[in-house]
Coordinates of C-alpha atoms in Angstrom, one line a residue:
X14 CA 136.6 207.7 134.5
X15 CA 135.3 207.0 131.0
X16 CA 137.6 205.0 129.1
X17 CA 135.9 204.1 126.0
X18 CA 132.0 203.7 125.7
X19 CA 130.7 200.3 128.2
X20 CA 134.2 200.9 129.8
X21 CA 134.0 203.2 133.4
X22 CA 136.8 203.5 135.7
X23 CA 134.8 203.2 139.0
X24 CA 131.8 201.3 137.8
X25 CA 130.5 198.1 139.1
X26 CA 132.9 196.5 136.9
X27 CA 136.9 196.3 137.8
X28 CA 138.9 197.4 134.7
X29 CA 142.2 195.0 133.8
X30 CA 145.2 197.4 132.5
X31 CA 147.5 194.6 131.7
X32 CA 150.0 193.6 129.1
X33 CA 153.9 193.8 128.8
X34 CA 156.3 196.0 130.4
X35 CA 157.3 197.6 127.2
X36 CA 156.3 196.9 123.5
X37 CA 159.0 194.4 122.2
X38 CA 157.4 193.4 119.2
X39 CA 153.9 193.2 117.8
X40 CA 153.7 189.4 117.8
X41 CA 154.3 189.5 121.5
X42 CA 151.5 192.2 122.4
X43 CA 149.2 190.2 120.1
X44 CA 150.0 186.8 121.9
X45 CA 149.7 188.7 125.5
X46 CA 146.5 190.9 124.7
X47 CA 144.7 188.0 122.9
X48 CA 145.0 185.8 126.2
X49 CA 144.6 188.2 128.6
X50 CA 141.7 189.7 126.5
X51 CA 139.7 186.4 126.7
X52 CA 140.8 185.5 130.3
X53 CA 139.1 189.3 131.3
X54 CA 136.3 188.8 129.6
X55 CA 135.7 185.0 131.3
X56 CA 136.3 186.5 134.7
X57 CA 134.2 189.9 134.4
X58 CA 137.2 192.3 134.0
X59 CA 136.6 195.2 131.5
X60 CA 139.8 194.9 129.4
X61 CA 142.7 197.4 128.2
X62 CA 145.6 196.7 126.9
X63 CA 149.0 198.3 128.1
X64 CA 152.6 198.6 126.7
X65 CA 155.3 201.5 127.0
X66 CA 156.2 202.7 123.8
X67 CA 159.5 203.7 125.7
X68 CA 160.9 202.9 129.1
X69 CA 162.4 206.3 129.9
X70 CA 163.3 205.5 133.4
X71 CA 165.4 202.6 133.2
X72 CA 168.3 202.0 136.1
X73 CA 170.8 201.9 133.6
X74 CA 171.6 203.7 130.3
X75 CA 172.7 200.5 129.1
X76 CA 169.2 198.7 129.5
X77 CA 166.8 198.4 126.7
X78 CA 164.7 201.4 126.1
X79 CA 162.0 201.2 123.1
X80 CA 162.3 199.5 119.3
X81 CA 161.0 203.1 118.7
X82 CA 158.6 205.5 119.2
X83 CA 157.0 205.5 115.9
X84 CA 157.6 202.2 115.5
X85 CA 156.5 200.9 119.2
X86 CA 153.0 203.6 118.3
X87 CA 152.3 201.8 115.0
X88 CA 152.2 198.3 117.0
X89 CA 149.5 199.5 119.8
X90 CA 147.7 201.2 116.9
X91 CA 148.0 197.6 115.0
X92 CA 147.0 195.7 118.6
X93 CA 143.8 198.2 119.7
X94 CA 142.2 197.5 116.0
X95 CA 142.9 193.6 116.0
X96 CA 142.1 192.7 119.5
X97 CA 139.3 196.3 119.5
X98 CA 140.7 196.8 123.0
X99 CA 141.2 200.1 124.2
X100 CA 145.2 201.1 124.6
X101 CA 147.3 202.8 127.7
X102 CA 150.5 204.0 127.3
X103 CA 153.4 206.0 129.3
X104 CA 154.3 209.8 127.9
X105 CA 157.2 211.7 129.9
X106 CA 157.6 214.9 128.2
X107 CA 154.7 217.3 127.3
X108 CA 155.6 217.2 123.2
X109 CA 154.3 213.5 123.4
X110 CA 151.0 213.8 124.7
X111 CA 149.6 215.1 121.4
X112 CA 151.1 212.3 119.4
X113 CA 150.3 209.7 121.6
X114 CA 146.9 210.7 122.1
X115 CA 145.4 210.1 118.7
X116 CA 146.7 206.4 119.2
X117 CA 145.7 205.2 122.9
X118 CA 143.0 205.7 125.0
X119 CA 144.7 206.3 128.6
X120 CA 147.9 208.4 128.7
X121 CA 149.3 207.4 132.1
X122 CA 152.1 209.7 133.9
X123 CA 154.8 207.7 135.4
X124 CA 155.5 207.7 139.5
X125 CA 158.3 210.0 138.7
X126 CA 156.6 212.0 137.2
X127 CA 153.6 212.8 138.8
X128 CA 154.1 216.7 140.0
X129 CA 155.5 218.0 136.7
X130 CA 152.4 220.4 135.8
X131 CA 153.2 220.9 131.9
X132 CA 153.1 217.0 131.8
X133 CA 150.1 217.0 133.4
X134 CA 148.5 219.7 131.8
X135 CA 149.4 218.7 128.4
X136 CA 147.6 215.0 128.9
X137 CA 144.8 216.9 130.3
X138 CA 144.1 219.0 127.5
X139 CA 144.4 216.0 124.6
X140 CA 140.9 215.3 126.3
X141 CA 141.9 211.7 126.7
X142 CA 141.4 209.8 129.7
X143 CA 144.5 210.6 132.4
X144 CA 145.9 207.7 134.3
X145 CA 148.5 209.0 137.3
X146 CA 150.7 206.7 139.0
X147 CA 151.5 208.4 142.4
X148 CA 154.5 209.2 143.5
X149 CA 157.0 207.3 145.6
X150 CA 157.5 210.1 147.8
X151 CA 154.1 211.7 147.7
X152 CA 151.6 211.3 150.4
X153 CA 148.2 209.9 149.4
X154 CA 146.5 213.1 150.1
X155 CA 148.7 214.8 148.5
X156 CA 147.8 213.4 144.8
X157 CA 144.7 215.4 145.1
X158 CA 146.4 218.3 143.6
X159 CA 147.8 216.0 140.8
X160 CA 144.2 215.4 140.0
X161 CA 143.0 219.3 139.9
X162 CA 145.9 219.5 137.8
X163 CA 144.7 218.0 135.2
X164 CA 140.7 218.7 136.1
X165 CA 141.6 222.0 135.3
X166 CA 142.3 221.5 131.5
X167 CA 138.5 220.6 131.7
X168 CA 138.9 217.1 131.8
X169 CA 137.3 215.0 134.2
X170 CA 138.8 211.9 132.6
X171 CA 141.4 210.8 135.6
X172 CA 142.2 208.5 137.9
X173 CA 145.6 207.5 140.4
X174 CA 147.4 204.6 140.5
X175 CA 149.5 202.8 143.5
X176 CA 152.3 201.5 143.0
X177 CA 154.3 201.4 147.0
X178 CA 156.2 203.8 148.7
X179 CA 160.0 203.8 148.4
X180 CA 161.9 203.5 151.7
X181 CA 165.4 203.0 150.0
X182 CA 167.8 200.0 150.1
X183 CA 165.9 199.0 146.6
X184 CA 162.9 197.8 148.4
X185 CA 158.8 199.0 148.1
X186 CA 156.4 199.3 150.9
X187 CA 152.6 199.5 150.1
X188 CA 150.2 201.4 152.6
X189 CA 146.7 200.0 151.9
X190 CA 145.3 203.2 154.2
X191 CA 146.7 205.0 151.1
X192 CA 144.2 203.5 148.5
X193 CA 140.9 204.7 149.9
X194 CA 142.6 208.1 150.9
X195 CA 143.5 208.5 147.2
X196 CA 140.1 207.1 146.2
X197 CA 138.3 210.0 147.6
X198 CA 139.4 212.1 144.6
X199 CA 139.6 209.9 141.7
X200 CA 139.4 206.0 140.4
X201 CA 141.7 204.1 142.0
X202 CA 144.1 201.0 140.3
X203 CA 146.2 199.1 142.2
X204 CA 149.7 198.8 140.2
X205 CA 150.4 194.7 141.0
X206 CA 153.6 194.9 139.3
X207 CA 155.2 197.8 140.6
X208 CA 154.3 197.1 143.8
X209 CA 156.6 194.1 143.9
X210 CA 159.3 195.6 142.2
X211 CA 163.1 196.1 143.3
X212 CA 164.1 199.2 142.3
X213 CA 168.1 198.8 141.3
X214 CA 167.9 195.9 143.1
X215 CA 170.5 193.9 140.6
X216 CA 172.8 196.2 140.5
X217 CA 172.5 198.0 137.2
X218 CA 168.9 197.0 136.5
X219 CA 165.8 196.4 138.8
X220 CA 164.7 193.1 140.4
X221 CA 161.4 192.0 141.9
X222 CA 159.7 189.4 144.6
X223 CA 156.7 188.0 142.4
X224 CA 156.1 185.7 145.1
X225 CA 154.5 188.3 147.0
X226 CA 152.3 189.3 143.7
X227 CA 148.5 187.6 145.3
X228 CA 149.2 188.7 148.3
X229 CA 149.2 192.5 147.8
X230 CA 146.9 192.3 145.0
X231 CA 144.3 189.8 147.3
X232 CA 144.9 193.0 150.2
X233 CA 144.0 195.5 147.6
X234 CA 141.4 193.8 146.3
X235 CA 140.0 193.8 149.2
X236 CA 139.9 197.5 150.2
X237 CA 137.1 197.5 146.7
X238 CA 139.0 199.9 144.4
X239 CA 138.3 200.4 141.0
X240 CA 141.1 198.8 138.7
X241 CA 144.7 196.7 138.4
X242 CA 147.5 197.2 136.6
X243 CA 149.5 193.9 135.7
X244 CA 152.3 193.4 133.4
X245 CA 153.1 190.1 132.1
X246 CA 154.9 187.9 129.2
X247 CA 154.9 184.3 128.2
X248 CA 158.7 184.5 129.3
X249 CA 159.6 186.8 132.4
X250 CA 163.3 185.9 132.3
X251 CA 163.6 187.1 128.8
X252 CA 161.6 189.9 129.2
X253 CA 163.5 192.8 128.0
X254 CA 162.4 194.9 130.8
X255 CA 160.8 194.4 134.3
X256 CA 161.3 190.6 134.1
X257 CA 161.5 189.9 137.9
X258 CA 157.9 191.0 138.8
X259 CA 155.9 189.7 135.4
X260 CA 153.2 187.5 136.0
X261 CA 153.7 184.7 133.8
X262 CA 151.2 184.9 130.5
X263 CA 150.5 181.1 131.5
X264 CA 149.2 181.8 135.5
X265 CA 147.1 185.2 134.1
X266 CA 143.7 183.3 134.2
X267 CA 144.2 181.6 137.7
X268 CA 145.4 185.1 138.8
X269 CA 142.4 187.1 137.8
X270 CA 140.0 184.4 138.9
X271 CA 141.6 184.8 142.6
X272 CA 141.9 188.5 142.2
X273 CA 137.8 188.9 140.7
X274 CA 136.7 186.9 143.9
X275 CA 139.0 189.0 146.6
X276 CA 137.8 191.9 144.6
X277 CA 134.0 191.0 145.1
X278 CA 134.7 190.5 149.2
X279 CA 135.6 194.0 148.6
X280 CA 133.2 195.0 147.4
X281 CA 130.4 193.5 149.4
X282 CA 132.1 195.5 152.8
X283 CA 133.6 198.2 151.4
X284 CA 130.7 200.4 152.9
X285 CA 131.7 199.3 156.3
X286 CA 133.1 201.7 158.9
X287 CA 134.3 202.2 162.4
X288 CA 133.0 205.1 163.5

């Protein structure tokens, strides 16, 4: 998946999504995508930066949303010249993609969202690179139609995203069989965050186990996929969304110096099969 030129979804080289859960404010994204900008580049990570421009999905409709669409658009546009890193950002109805498009890079399609066709058609045909987080309730294999979705717009641009399987009770499973299943149609990223997230799990808002944050992201590291997604913010408990899973802005270089050398195991034996 071309992202931007010298930056290929499913090169030799992993690609870094990463930033905060939602765009708070612009000193914030510049303080998070400076960092984690340099700490890419030192660990061989081709970098782009993510925010949501709104959180359309939250538990509660008392939980903070966005500071504003345009608003929230004008502060990636301000970030991606500044930092000249390309930009990934949610859309959930099809009216958005057009907008959106002549600001980031990546237009990714929420879990939830995943099997709404006009969505998916509409991000398709902005001609910019399609980033689709599958399901909770979908099969692996079953994302291969999400893909030909958007393939059929004429855009080859796509790839799919993990991000665990929901078994209820406000707790996430992740299948590694599922990453090189879904790899055999598109890029694969590994969604670190997600994957340790909560879902409801405080009641009106979600919570998350960030302890268990290297282990999943060593395991899919290891399987030699393409990409990981990572939110963080200098402080998780004020985070104004997702705070229980960030990765604290001050542990982001130790993190992808583990996660570059699990990755690299990966990558040395992912050829290897049991026939």
């Amino acid at each position: 998946m071309q992202i931007r030129e010298g930056i290929v979804l499913g090169s030799e080289k992993p690609v870094l999504f990463a930033g905060p859960c939602a765009v708070e404010s612009l000193d914030i994204c510049l303080e998070i995508g400076s960092k984690v900008k340099a700490w890419a580049e030192e660990h061989g990570f081709s970098y782009v930066f993510k925010a949501s421009f709104d959180k359309a999905n939250r538990t509660s409709s008392g939980s903070f949303r966005s500071i504003g669409m345009d608003k929230s658009l004008e502060v990636l546009q301000k970030v991606g010249k500044e930092l000249n890193v390309p930009l990934v950002t949610d859309i959930h109805e099809s009216y958005q993609a057009a907008e959106v498009a002549e600001v980031v890079d990546v237009l990714q399609i929420p879990a939830f969202l995943c099997r709404q066709t006009d969505l998916l058609l509409a991000a398709g045909n902005t001609g910019k690179a399609v980033k689709i987080k599958r399901g909770q309730f979908m099969a692996p294999e079953d994302m291969q139609f999400a893909v030909k979705k958007v393939r059929s717009t004429g855009n080859e641009n796509v790839c799919l995203t993990e991000r665990g399987f929901s078994l209820g009770y406000h707790n996430l499973v992740v299948d590694m069989r599922g990453l090189p299943i879904m790899r055999q149609f598109a890029p694969v990223v590994f969604d670190i965050t997600h994957s340790v997230q909560q879902p409801g799990g405080q009641g009106g808002s979600s919570g998350g186990q960030r302890e268990f944050a290297p282990f999943l992201a060593r395991a899919a590291a290891a399987t030699g996929i393409d990409g990981f997604f990572i939110e963080t913010h200098p402080e998780p408990a004020k985070a104004l969304s997702d705070g229980p899973n960030l990765i604290p802005l001050h542990r982001m270089g130790d993190f992808l110096k583990m996660l570059k050398e699990s990755w690299e195991l990966g990558r040395k034996y992912q050829d290897f099969a049991v026939e």
